[in-house]
Amino acid sequence: MARNLIGIDLGGTTTKMAFLSVSGEVLTKWNIPTDISDEGSHIVPNIIESINQHITNSEFSKDDFIGIGMGTPGSVDIENGTVIGAFNLNWKKRQQVRDQIQAGIGLQFILDNDANVASLGEYWKGAGEKDADVVFVTLGTGVGGGVIAGGHLLHGVNGGAGELGHVTVQPNGYLCTCGKRGCLEQYASATGVVHVAADMAKDFMGTSRLKEMEDNQESVTSKMIFYLADNGDILANQVVDRVTFYLGLALANVANILNPANIIIGGGVSNAGNTLLQPTTRYFQENAFPAVRDSTKLRLAQLGNDAGVIGAASLALRFQKSN
Amino acid sequence: MARNLIGIDLGGTTTKMAFLSVSGEVLTKWNIPTDISDEGSHIVPNIIESINQHITNSEFSKDDFIGIGMGTPGSVDIENGTVIGAFNLNWKKRQQVRDQIQAGIGLQFILDNDANVASLGEYWKGAGEKDADVVFVTLGTGVGGGVIAGGHLLHGVNGGAGELGHVTVQPNGYLCTCGKRGCLEQYASATGVVHVAADMAKDFMGTSRLKEMEDNQESVTSKMIFYLADNGDILANQVVDRVTFYLGLALANVANILNPANIIIGGGVSNAGNTLLQPTTRYFQENAFPAVRDSTKLRLAQLGNDAGVIGAASLALRFQKSN
């Protein structure tokens, strides 16, 4: 009986893949570079080749696998197994991902967007602890998210559910790439934090290493800002205060609407750990109403880079009974 | 075979009851006054007596009913069928509602809170059109709501899901009865609209009937403010603009998180119709990101006062197979 799963986490630079047991244990994992040349036309064939090769070189045969799940950037049509508009993959035209992979590997295949899949990973094996109601927010180059309610990943009527990066936290605020203003992504992503710092530095009068760096036009990263804040830099602390105010407000409103057991914060910015989590929790509590404040917890993600492959693999669990 | 349902919509002044067909058609409906004297101890016995009497006087026998559903104010424990803290019913202590009603009528019974039940009503027979993803917001004395995602009513880990009245729309804004500041309820409920008007009148310089009324300390209602706005009163229009800005912002964020097919606006304030809906939709669109703006629609509720009994009855559908 098939007892294993394959998870794929497709990114603009690297494609992560893994074989997992049906209970979510990673048995083996590997990466290949994502070749986005020629309109991304090598991406799917490279995945097929790599997985077939790894099956051949493993102790497993194809029959040992229940199916394959994948997380991908771009706009996903789950029903038809296609992806469109994944600009960091050079996928401008609609890609028949499912049909190609099922034909090339001979296993059932299902996909979803990358943030949703990471949510499933944390839900299944990470900080979500399988609570039926979990929200995941990932603070990376952008801000993404996923909502699991009553044990089910929500997609909404047009696939827009869980897009926490576009919650409006500052009406008429920074212009977002989505076309509207004041999106959380513009304040709490890695680039957002840097933007907030550059703006606040202009008005800052005082002694601050961050202010010096901004004035000298040195390259400033989100990681550096949190590091400086941790080490007492006044401006950096003001920036972290501003960023976590917006993040805490957005997550409080998510909780006021959904009252999940946990809201899990992942992505590169979350590596700041308690320097991010503590002030965010304070603003969260200030803006969540009592029944929610007492029951919804903010937590840091636990799976790091593995959340994608693990969550992707969990998608393939639905093929379990048909195998 | 049992083909009918009983719905109860328990309110602080009136208790509405109805017999419905299994497809949600109201067969007969009636009201009794809610007697909140003696710590609300007459409420449940009065309901039992009234329903038993109506069954006796009807063409139906008890066996024709699948079960009874009820919507109630207060904090509901669905699993145990109890209610606590319903202050407008004088129910300060925990009430064993289910046990009393099942014993007194001899039919299976289930309850949920009043806003959730109204959401189910609109979802089942009203503006929700049975889309799997529907959000309901009710603008009455307070602001309540319900979230249906993937066809299921969400409760969250502590029953706080759908409490849209406590979404923070103005950080450090008006103090709410819940203890935090800036809740939607303080701006978009009937009392919230009146509060906003009183505040804005203070700073208003110009000719306005609403300003006159405020200056003369005449009694002003939300209904009057929308009426005056509709008839060109400048201050009233500014008030409606402020109120609908907050409402549109809150509903846009609900949609950015859930992307439901419809967000349905009900309650007394929604009787303002397009005077409320149009500006709310404009602010909604300004704060919803494109995939959501193009797919989530704001609509007015359709069932009016019947939403409660219809939604309550729909809860009892779950007893259908066990009968």
PDB file of C-alpha atoms in Angstrom, chain A residues 21-264:
ATOM      1  CA  SER A  21       5.787   9.606   5.068  1.00  0.00           C
ATOM      2  CA  VAL A  22       2.017   9.717   5.191  1.00  0.00           C
ATOM      3  CA  SER A  23       2.306  11.119   8.716  1.00  0.00           C
ATOM      4  CA  GLY A  24       4.375  14.082   7.507  1.00  0.00           C
ATOM      5  CA  GLU A  25       7.896  12.977   8.415  1.00  0.00           C
ATOM      6  CA  VAL A  26      10.446  14.244   5.864  1.00  0.00           C
ATOM      7  CA  LEU A  27      12.276  11.145   4.576  1.00  0.00           C
ATOM      8  CA  THR A  28      14.546  12.894   2.103  1.00  0.00           C
ATOM      9  CA  LYS A  29      14.690  16.393   0.650  1.00  0.00           C
ATOM     10  CA  TRP A  30      16.651  18.134  -2.059  1.00  0.00           C
ATOM     11  CA  ASN A  31      16.706  21.362  -4.101  1.00  0.00           C
ATOM     12  CA  ILE A  32      17.240  22.222  -7.721  1.00  0.00           C
ATOM     13  CA  PRO A  33      17.740  25.722  -9.111  1.00  0.00           C
ATOM     14  CA  THR A  34      14.634  27.103 -10.811  1.00  0.00           C
ATOM     15  CA  ASP A  35      15.498  27.786 -14.461  1.00  0.00           C
ATOM     16  CA  ILE A  36      13.202  30.632 -15.455  1.00  0.00           C
ATOM     17  CA  SER A  37      14.731  31.129 -18.943  1.00  0.00           C
ATOM     18  CA  ASP A  38      12.615  30.689 -22.115  1.00  0.00           C
ATOM     19  CA  GLU A  39       9.447  31.912 -20.374  1.00  0.00           C
ATOM     20  CA  GLY A  40       9.912  29.381 -17.610  1.00  0.00           C
ATOM     21  CA  SER A  41       9.357  26.485 -20.005  1.00  0.00           C
ATOM     22  CA  HIS A  42      12.069  24.336 -18.382  1.00  0.00           C
ATOM     23  CA  ILE A  43      10.617  24.511 -14.885  1.00  0.00           C
ATOM     24  CA  VAL A  44       8.105  21.670 -15.065  1.00  0.00           C
ATOM     25  CA  PRO A  45      10.284  19.308 -17.178  1.00  0.00           C
ATOM     26  CA  ASN A  46      13.143  19.841 -14.696  1.00  0.00           C
ATOM     27  CA  ILE A  47      10.861  18.953 -11.788  1.00  0.00           C
ATOM     28  CA  ILE A  48       9.639  15.820 -13.560  1.00  0.00           C
ATOM     29  CA  GLU A  49      13.179  14.701 -14.362  1.00  0.00           C
ATOM     30  CA  SER A  50      14.434  15.346 -10.848  1.00  0.00           C
ATOM     31  CA  ILE A  51      11.590  13.485  -9.145  1.00  0.00           C
ATOM     32  CA  ASN A  52      11.765  10.510 -11.505  1.00  0.00           C
ATOM     33  CA  GLN A  53      15.516  10.320 -10.908  1.00  0.00           C
ATOM     34  CA  HIS A  54      15.110  10.474  -7.145  1.00  0.00           C
ATOM     35  CA  ILE A  55      12.472   7.749  -7.192  1.00  0.00           C
ATOM     36  CA  THR A  56      14.788   5.541  -9.268  1.00  0.00           C
ATOM     37  CA  ASN A  57      17.710   6.141  -6.915  1.00  0.00           C
ATOM     38  CA  SER A  58      15.608   5.565  -3.789  1.00  0.00           C
ATOM     39  CA  GLU A  59      14.435   2.459  -2.004  1.00  0.00           C
ATOM     40  CA  PHE A  60      10.905   3.287  -3.232  1.00  0.00           C
ATOM     41  CA  SER A  61       8.972   2.436  -6.343  1.00  0.00           C
ATOM     42  CA  LYS A  62       6.341   4.694  -7.842  1.00  0.00           C
ATOM     43  CA  ASP A  63       3.627   2.589  -6.208  1.00  0.00           C
ATOM     44  CA  ASP A  64       4.892   3.581  -2.780  1.00  0.00           C
ATOM     45  CA  PHE A  65       3.632   7.117  -3.336  1.00  0.00           C
ATOM     46  CA  ILE A  66       0.081   8.317  -2.773  1.00  0.00           C
ATOM     47  CA  GLY A  67       0.557  11.440  -4.877  1.00  0.00           C
ATOM     48  CA  ILE A  68       2.300  14.766  -5.335  1.00  0.00           C
ATOM     49  CA  GLY A  69       1.412  18.185  -3.953  1.00  0.00           C
ATOM     50  CA  MET A  70       2.951  21.483  -4.975  1.00  0.00           C
ATOM     51  CA  GLY A  71       2.998  25.081  -3.796  1.00  0.00           C
ATOM     52  CA  THR A  72       3.611  27.735  -6.432  1.00  0.00           C
ATOM     53  CA  PRO A  73       3.716  31.506  -6.811  1.00  0.00           C
ATOM     54  CA  GLY A  74       1.161  33.096  -9.115  1.00  0.00           C
ATOM     55  CA  SER A  75      -2.553  32.709  -9.516  1.00  0.00           C
ATOM     56  CA  VAL A  76      -3.591  29.080  -9.173  1.00  0.00           C
ATOM     57  CA  ASP A  77      -6.612  27.351 -10.723  1.00  0.00           C
ATOM     58  CA  ILE A  78      -6.877  24.381  -8.391  1.00  0.00           C
ATOM     59  CA  GLU A  79      -9.670  22.651 -10.261  1.00  0.00           C
ATOM     60  CA  ASN A  80      -7.833  22.684 -13.571  1.00  0.00           C
ATOM     61  CA  GLY A  81      -4.344  22.355 -12.128  1.00  0.00           C
ATOM     62  CA  THR A  82      -3.007  25.437 -13.891  1.00  0.00           C
ATOM     63  CA  VAL A  83      -0.986  28.521 -12.954  1.00  0.00           C
ATOM     64  CA  ILE A  84      -0.950  31.986 -14.512  1.00  0.00           C
ATOM     65  CA  GLY A  85       0.813  35.285 -13.805  1.00  0.00           C
ATOM     66  CA  ALA A  86       3.749  33.981 -11.761  1.00  0.00           C
ATOM     67  CA  PHE A  87       6.099  36.771 -12.730  1.00  0.00           C
ATOM     68  CA  ASN A  88       9.115  35.559 -10.767  1.00  0.00           C
ATOM     69  CA  LEU A  89       8.896  32.296 -12.750  1.00  0.00           C
ATOM     70  CA  ASN A  90       8.449  34.119 -16.077  1.00  0.00           C
ATOM     71  CA  TRP A  91       5.105  32.342 -16.368  1.00  0.00           C
ATOM     72  CA  LYS A  92       3.030  34.959 -18.108  1.00  0.00           C
ATOM     73  CA  LYS A  93       0.836  32.506 -20.013  1.00  0.00           C
ATOM     74  CA  ARG A  94      -1.336  29.811 -18.409  1.00  0.00           C
ATOM     75  CA  GLN A  95       0.713  26.715 -17.537  1.00  0.00           C
ATOM     76  CA  GLN A  96      -0.840  23.225 -17.620  1.00  0.00           C
ATOM     77  CA  VAL A  97       1.188  22.103 -14.634  1.00  0.00           C
ATOM     78  CA  ARG A  98      -0.966  19.205 -13.447  1.00  0.00           C
ATOM     79  CA  ASP A  99      -1.358  17.560 -16.829  1.00  0.00           C
ATOM     80  CA  GLN A 100       2.386  17.732 -17.501  1.00  0.00           C
ATOM     81  CA  ILE A 101       3.428  16.392 -14.110  1.00  0.00           C
ATOM     82  CA  GLN A 102       0.826  13.599 -14.019  1.00  0.00           C
ATOM     83  CA  ALA A 103       1.886  12.498 -17.500  1.00  0.00           C
ATOM     84  CA  GLY A 104       5.614  12.819 -16.762  1.00  0.00           C
ATOM     85  CA  ILE A 105       5.667  11.057 -13.386  1.00  0.00           C
ATOM     86  CA  GLY A 106       2.541   8.923 -13.382  1.00  0.00           C
ATOM     87  CA  LEU A 107       1.241  10.005  -9.981  1.00  0.00           C
ATOM     88  CA  GLN A 108      -1.798  12.072  -9.020  1.00  0.00           C
ATOM     89  CA  PHE A 109      -0.972  15.747  -8.594  1.00  0.00           C
ATOM     90  CA  ILE A 110      -2.544  18.747  -6.854  1.00  0.00           C
ATOM     91  CA  LEU A 111      -1.338  22.313  -6.358  1.00  0.00           C
ATOM     92  CA  ASP A 112      -2.138  25.459  -4.411  1.00  0.00           C
ATOM     93  CA  ASN A 113      -0.447  28.797  -3.895  1.00  0.00           C
ATOM     94  CA  ASP A 114       2.765  28.974  -1.901  1.00  0.00           C
ATOM     95  CA  ALA A 115       1.446  30.850   1.138  1.00  0.00           C
ATOM     96  CA  ASN A 116      -1.554  28.519   1.447  1.00  0.00           C
ATOM     97  CA  VAL A 117       0.726  25.515   1.246  1.00  0.00           C
ATOM     98  CA  ALA A 118       3.071  26.906   3.914  1.00  0.00           C
ATOM     99  CA  SER A 119       0.010  27.447   6.126  1.00  0.00           C
ATOM    100  CA  LEU A 120      -0.927  23.815   5.703  1.00  0.00           C
ATOM    101  CA  GLY A 121       2.616  22.814   6.640  1.00  0.00           C
ATOM    102  CA  GLU A 122       2.556  24.767   9.896  1.00  0.00           C
ATOM    103  CA  TYR A 123      -0.994  23.534  10.548  1.00  0.00           C
ATOM    104  CA  TRP A 124      -0.064  19.899  10.021  1.00  0.00           C
ATOM    105  CA  LYS A 125       3.374  19.598  11.572  1.00  0.00           C
ATOM    106  CA  GLY A 126       4.363  22.990  12.986  1.00  0.00           C
ATOM    107  CA  ALA A 127       3.084  25.694  15.288  1.00  0.00           C
ATOM    108  CA  GLY A 128      -0.544  25.115  14.294  1.00  0.00           C
ATOM    109  CA  GLU A 129      -0.735  21.900  16.284  1.00  0.00           C
ATOM    110  CA  LYS A 130      -3.628  20.759  14.129  1.00  0.00           C
ATOM    111  CA  ASP A 131      -6.078  23.161  15.760  1.00  0.00           C
ATOM    112  CA  ALA A 132      -9.054  23.369  13.437  1.00  0.00           C
ATOM    113  CA  ASP A 133      -8.751  27.171  13.239  1.00  0.00           C
ATOM    114  CA  VAL A 134      -5.326  28.517  12.353  1.00  0.00           C
ATOM    115  CA  VAL A 135      -4.147  31.572  10.429  1.00  0.00           C
ATOM    116  CA  PHE A 136      -0.653  31.859   8.955  1.00  0.00           C
ATOM    117  CA  VAL A 137       1.051  35.074   7.893  1.00  0.00           C
ATOM    118  CA  THR A 138       4.411  35.043   6.145  1.00  0.00           C
ATOM    119  CA  LEU A 139       6.559  38.170   6.227  1.00  0.00           C
ATOM    120  CA  GLY A 140       9.079  37.850   3.402  1.00  0.00           C
ATOM    121  CA  THR A 141       9.837  40.030   0.389  1.00  0.00           C
ATOM    122  CA  GLY A 142       6.061  40.374   0.331  1.00  0.00           C
ATOM    123  CA  VAL A 143       3.418  39.394   2.865  1.00  0.00           C
ATOM    124  CA  GLY A 144       1.252  36.342   2.233  1.00  0.00           C
ATOM    125  CA  GLY A 145      -1.012  34.209   4.326  1.00  0.00           C
ATOM    126  CA  GLY A 146      -3.435  31.364   4.631  1.00  0.00           C
ATOM    127  CA  VAL A 147      -6.587  30.747   6.644  1.00  0.00           C
ATOM    128  CA  ILE A 148      -7.601  27.329   7.934  1.00  0.00           C
ATOM    129  CA  ALA A 149     -11.094  27.395   9.415  1.00  0.00           C
ATOM    130  CA  GLY A 150     -12.916  24.373  10.738  1.00  0.00           C
ATOM    131  CA  GLY A 151      -9.982  22.258   9.497  1.00  0.00           C
ATOM    132  CA  HIS A 152     -10.286  23.478   5.913  1.00  0.00           C
ATOM    133  CA  LEU A 153      -8.030  25.807   3.943  1.00  0.00           C
ATOM    134  CA  LEU A 154     -10.153  28.710   2.706  1.00  0.00           C
ATOM    135  CA  HIS A 155      -9.881  29.965  -0.849  1.00  0.00           C
ATOM    136  CA  GLY A 156     -12.856  32.301  -1.131  1.00  0.00           C
ATOM    137  CA  VAL A 157     -14.871  32.845  -4.268  1.00  0.00           C
ATOM    138  CA  ASN A 158     -11.951  34.097  -6.388  1.00  0.00           C
ATOM    139  CA  GLY A 159      -8.929  32.564  -4.645  1.00  0.00           C
ATOM    140  CA  GLY A 160      -8.365  35.748  -2.640  1.00  0.00           C
ATOM    141  CA  ALA A 161      -8.888  34.324   0.866  1.00  0.00           C
ATOM    142  CA  GLY A 162      -5.849  34.531   3.122  1.00  0.00           C
ATOM    143  CA  GLU A 163      -4.201  37.418   1.266  1.00  0.00           C
ATOM    144  CA  LEU A 164      -3.312  39.081   4.539  1.00  0.00           C
ATOM    145  CA  GLY A 165      -0.666  41.220   2.854  1.00  0.00           C
ATOM    146  CA  HIS A 166      -3.422  43.331   1.363  1.00  0.00           C
ATOM    147  CA  VAL A 167      -5.351  44.081   4.537  1.00  0.00           C
ATOM    148  CA  THR A 168      -5.575  47.882   4.695  1.00  0.00           C
ATOM    149  CA  VAL A 169      -3.784  49.050   7.839  1.00  0.00           C
ATOM    150  CA  GLN A 170      -3.314  52.710   6.905  1.00  0.00           C
ATOM    151  CA  PRO A 171      -6.058  54.253   4.774  1.00  0.00           C
ATOM    152  CA  ASN A 172      -4.398  56.404   2.090  1.00  0.00           C
ATOM    153  CA  GLY A 173      -1.004  55.049   3.170  1.00  0.00           C
ATOM    154  CA  TYR A 174       1.879  53.748   1.040  1.00  0.00           C
ATOM    155  CA  LEU A 175       0.952  52.714  -2.503  1.00  0.00           C
ATOM    156  CA  CYS A 176       1.070  48.929  -2.942  1.00  0.00           C
ATOM    157  CA  THR A 177       1.984  46.934  -6.068  1.00  0.00           C
ATOM    158  CA  CYS A 178      -1.641  45.704  -6.026  1.00  0.00           C
ATOM    159  CA  GLY A 179      -2.780  49.228  -6.879  1.00  0.00           C
ATOM    160  CA  LYS A 180      -4.399  50.202  -3.619  1.00  0.00           C
ATOM    161  CA  ARG A 181      -2.962  52.072  -0.657  1.00  0.00           C
ATOM    162  CA  GLY A 182      -2.025  51.196   2.898  1.00  0.00           C
ATOM    163  CA  CYS A 183      -1.603  47.412   2.531  1.00  0.00           C
ATOM    164  CA  LEU A 184       0.078  45.560   5.416  1.00  0.00           C
ATOM    165  CA  GLU A 185       2.682  44.327   2.920  1.00  0.00           C
ATOM    166  CA  GLN A 186       3.968  47.879   2.485  1.00  0.00           C
ATOM    167  CA  TYR A 187       4.821  48.086   6.201  1.00  0.00           C
ATOM    168  CA  ALA A 188       5.576  44.584   7.454  1.00  0.00           C
ATOM    169  CA  SER A 189       7.394  42.860   4.582  1.00  0.00           C
ATOM    170  CA  ALA A 190      11.205  43.012   4.478  1.00  0.00           C
ATOM    171  CA  THR A 191      10.999  45.797   1.898  1.00  0.00           C
ATOM    172  CA  GLY A 192       8.201  47.467   3.839  1.00  0.00           C
ATOM    173  CA  VAL A 193      10.293  47.646   7.012  1.00  0.00           C
ATOM    174  CA  VAL A 194      13.123  49.248   5.015  1.00  0.00           C
ATOM    175  CA  HIS A 195      10.664  51.749   3.490  1.00  0.00           C
ATOM    176  CA  VAL A 196       9.288  52.713   6.914  1.00  0.00           C
ATOM    177  CA  ALA A 197      12.862  53.168   8.208  1.00  0.00           C
ATOM    178  CA  ALA A 198      13.882  55.414   5.304  1.00  0.00           C
ATOM    179  CA  ASP A 199      10.796  57.583   5.856  1.00  0.00           C
ATOM    180  CA  MET A 200      11.170  57.834   9.623  1.00  0.00           C
ATOM    181  CA  ALA A 201      14.894  58.617   9.343  1.00  0.00           C
ATOM    182  CA  LYS A 202      14.067  61.815   7.446  1.00  0.00           C
ATOM    183  CA  ASP A 203      12.307  63.319  10.453  1.00  0.00           C
ATOM    184  CA  PHE A 204      14.527  61.802  13.139  1.00  0.00           C
ATOM    185  CA  MET A 205      16.724  64.166  15.166  1.00  0.00           C
ATOM    186  CA  GLY A 206      19.112  62.374  17.476  1.00  0.00           C
ATOM    187  CA  THR A 207      21.895  59.861  17.727  1.00  0.00           C
ATOM    188  CA  SER A 208      21.233  56.616  15.902  1.00  0.00           C
ATOM    189  CA  ARG A 209      23.375  54.224  13.899  1.00  0.00           C
ATOM    190  CA  LEU A 210      20.353  53.588  11.659  1.00  0.00           C
ATOM    191  CA  LYS A 211      19.983  57.339  11.047  1.00  0.00           C
ATOM    192  CA  GLU A 212      23.703  57.491  10.126  1.00  0.00           C
ATOM    193  CA  MET A 213      23.325  54.602   7.710  1.00  0.00           C
ATOM    194  CA  GLU A 214      20.303  56.215   6.065  1.00  0.00           C
ATOM    195  CA  ASP A 215      22.072  59.583   5.821  1.00  0.00           C
ATOM    196  CA  ASN A 216      25.156  57.949   4.273  1.00  0.00           C
ATOM    197  CA  GLN A 217      22.948  56.004   1.882  1.00  0.00           C
ATOM    198  CA  GLU A 218      24.362  52.725   3.143  1.00  0.00           C
ATOM    199  CA  SER A 219      22.377  49.626   2.262  1.00  0.00           C
ATOM    200  CA  VAL A 220      19.897  48.886   5.060  1.00  0.00           C
ATOM    201  CA  THR A 221      18.047  45.582   5.462  1.00  0.00           C
ATOM    202  CA  SER A 222      15.109  44.563   7.607  1.00  0.00           C
ATOM    203  CA  LYS A 223      17.394  42.161   9.478  1.00  0.00           C
ATOM    204  CA  MET A 224      19.778  45.002  10.322  1.00  0.00           C
ATOM    205  CA  ILE A 225      16.943  47.187  11.592  1.00  0.00           C
ATOM    206  CA  PHE A 226      15.756  44.499  14.008  1.00  0.00           C
ATOM    207  CA  TYR A 227      19.376  43.873  15.070  1.00  0.00           C
ATOM    208  CA  LEU A 228      19.894  47.576  15.794  1.00  0.00           C
ATOM    209  CA  ALA A 229      16.571  47.742  17.660  1.00  0.00           C
ATOM    210  CA  ASP A 230      17.661  44.804  19.777  1.00  0.00           C
ATOM    211  CA  ASN A 231      20.821  46.729  20.607  1.00  0.00           C
ATOM    212  CA  GLY A 232      19.115  49.898  21.743  1.00  0.00           C
ATOM    213  CA  ASP A 233      19.129  52.062  18.613  1.00  0.00           C
ATOM    214  CA  ILE A 234      16.358  54.634  19.196  1.00  0.00           C
ATOM    215  CA  LEU A 235      15.301  55.137  15.594  1.00  0.00           C
ATOM    216  CA  ALA A 236      15.386  51.393  14.908  1.00  0.00           C
ATOM    217  CA  ASN A 237      13.118  50.888  17.904  1.00  0.00           C
ATOM    218  CA  GLN A 238      10.721  53.514  16.614  1.00  0.00           C
ATOM    219  CA  VAL A 239      10.643  51.737  13.261  1.00  0.00           C
ATOM    220  CA  VAL A 240       9.952  48.378  14.921  1.00  0.00           C
ATOM    221  CA  ASP A 241       7.220  50.052  16.974  1.00  0.00           C
ATOM    222  CA  ARG A 242       5.556  51.422  13.824  1.00  0.00           C
ATOM    223  CA  VAL A 243       5.864  48.126  11.926  1.00  0.00           C
ATOM    224  CA  THR A 244       4.553  46.007  14.788  1.00  0.00           C
ATOM    225  CA  PHE A 245       1.687  48.432  15.381  1.00  0.00           C
ATOM    226  CA  TYR A 246       0.450  47.771  11.832  1.00  0.00           C
ATOM    227  CA  LEU A 247       1.096  44.035  12.092  1.00  0.00           C
ATOM    228  CA  GLY A 248      -0.603  43.789  15.490  1.00  0.00           C
ATOM    229  CA  LEU A 249      -3.602  45.782  14.251  1.00  0.00           C
ATOM    230  CA  ALA A 250      -4.010  43.620  11.132  1.00  0.00           C
ATOM    231  CA  LEU A 251      -3.693  40.357  13.064  1.00  0.00           C
ATOM    232  CA  ALA A 252      -6.101  41.590  15.756  1.00  0.00           C
ATOM    233  CA  ASN A 253      -8.689  42.226  13.065  1.00  0.00           C
ATOM    234  CA  VAL A 254      -8.062  38.812  11.530  1.00  0.00           C
ATOM    235  CA  ALA A 255      -8.717  37.412  15.007  1.00  0.00           C
ATOM    236  CA  ASN A 256     -11.769  39.634  15.605  1.00  0.00           C
ATOM    237  CA  ILE A 257     -13.256  38.097  12.453  1.00  0.00           C
ATOM    238  CA  LEU A 258     -12.086  34.462  12.785  1.00  0.00           C
ATOM    239  CA  ASN A 259     -11.001  33.857  16.396  1.00  0.00           C
ATOM    240  CA  PRO A 260      -8.467  31.166  15.440  1.00  0.00           C
ATOM    241  CA  ALA A 261      -6.613  29.223  18.126  1.00  0.00           C
ATOM    242  CA  ASN A 262      -3.276  30.394  16.727  1.00  0.00           C
ATOM    243  CA  ILE A 263      -1.960  33.010  14.349  1.00  0.00           C
ATOM    244  CA  ILE A 264       1.440  31.857  13.170  1.00  0.00           C
TER     245      ILE A 264
END
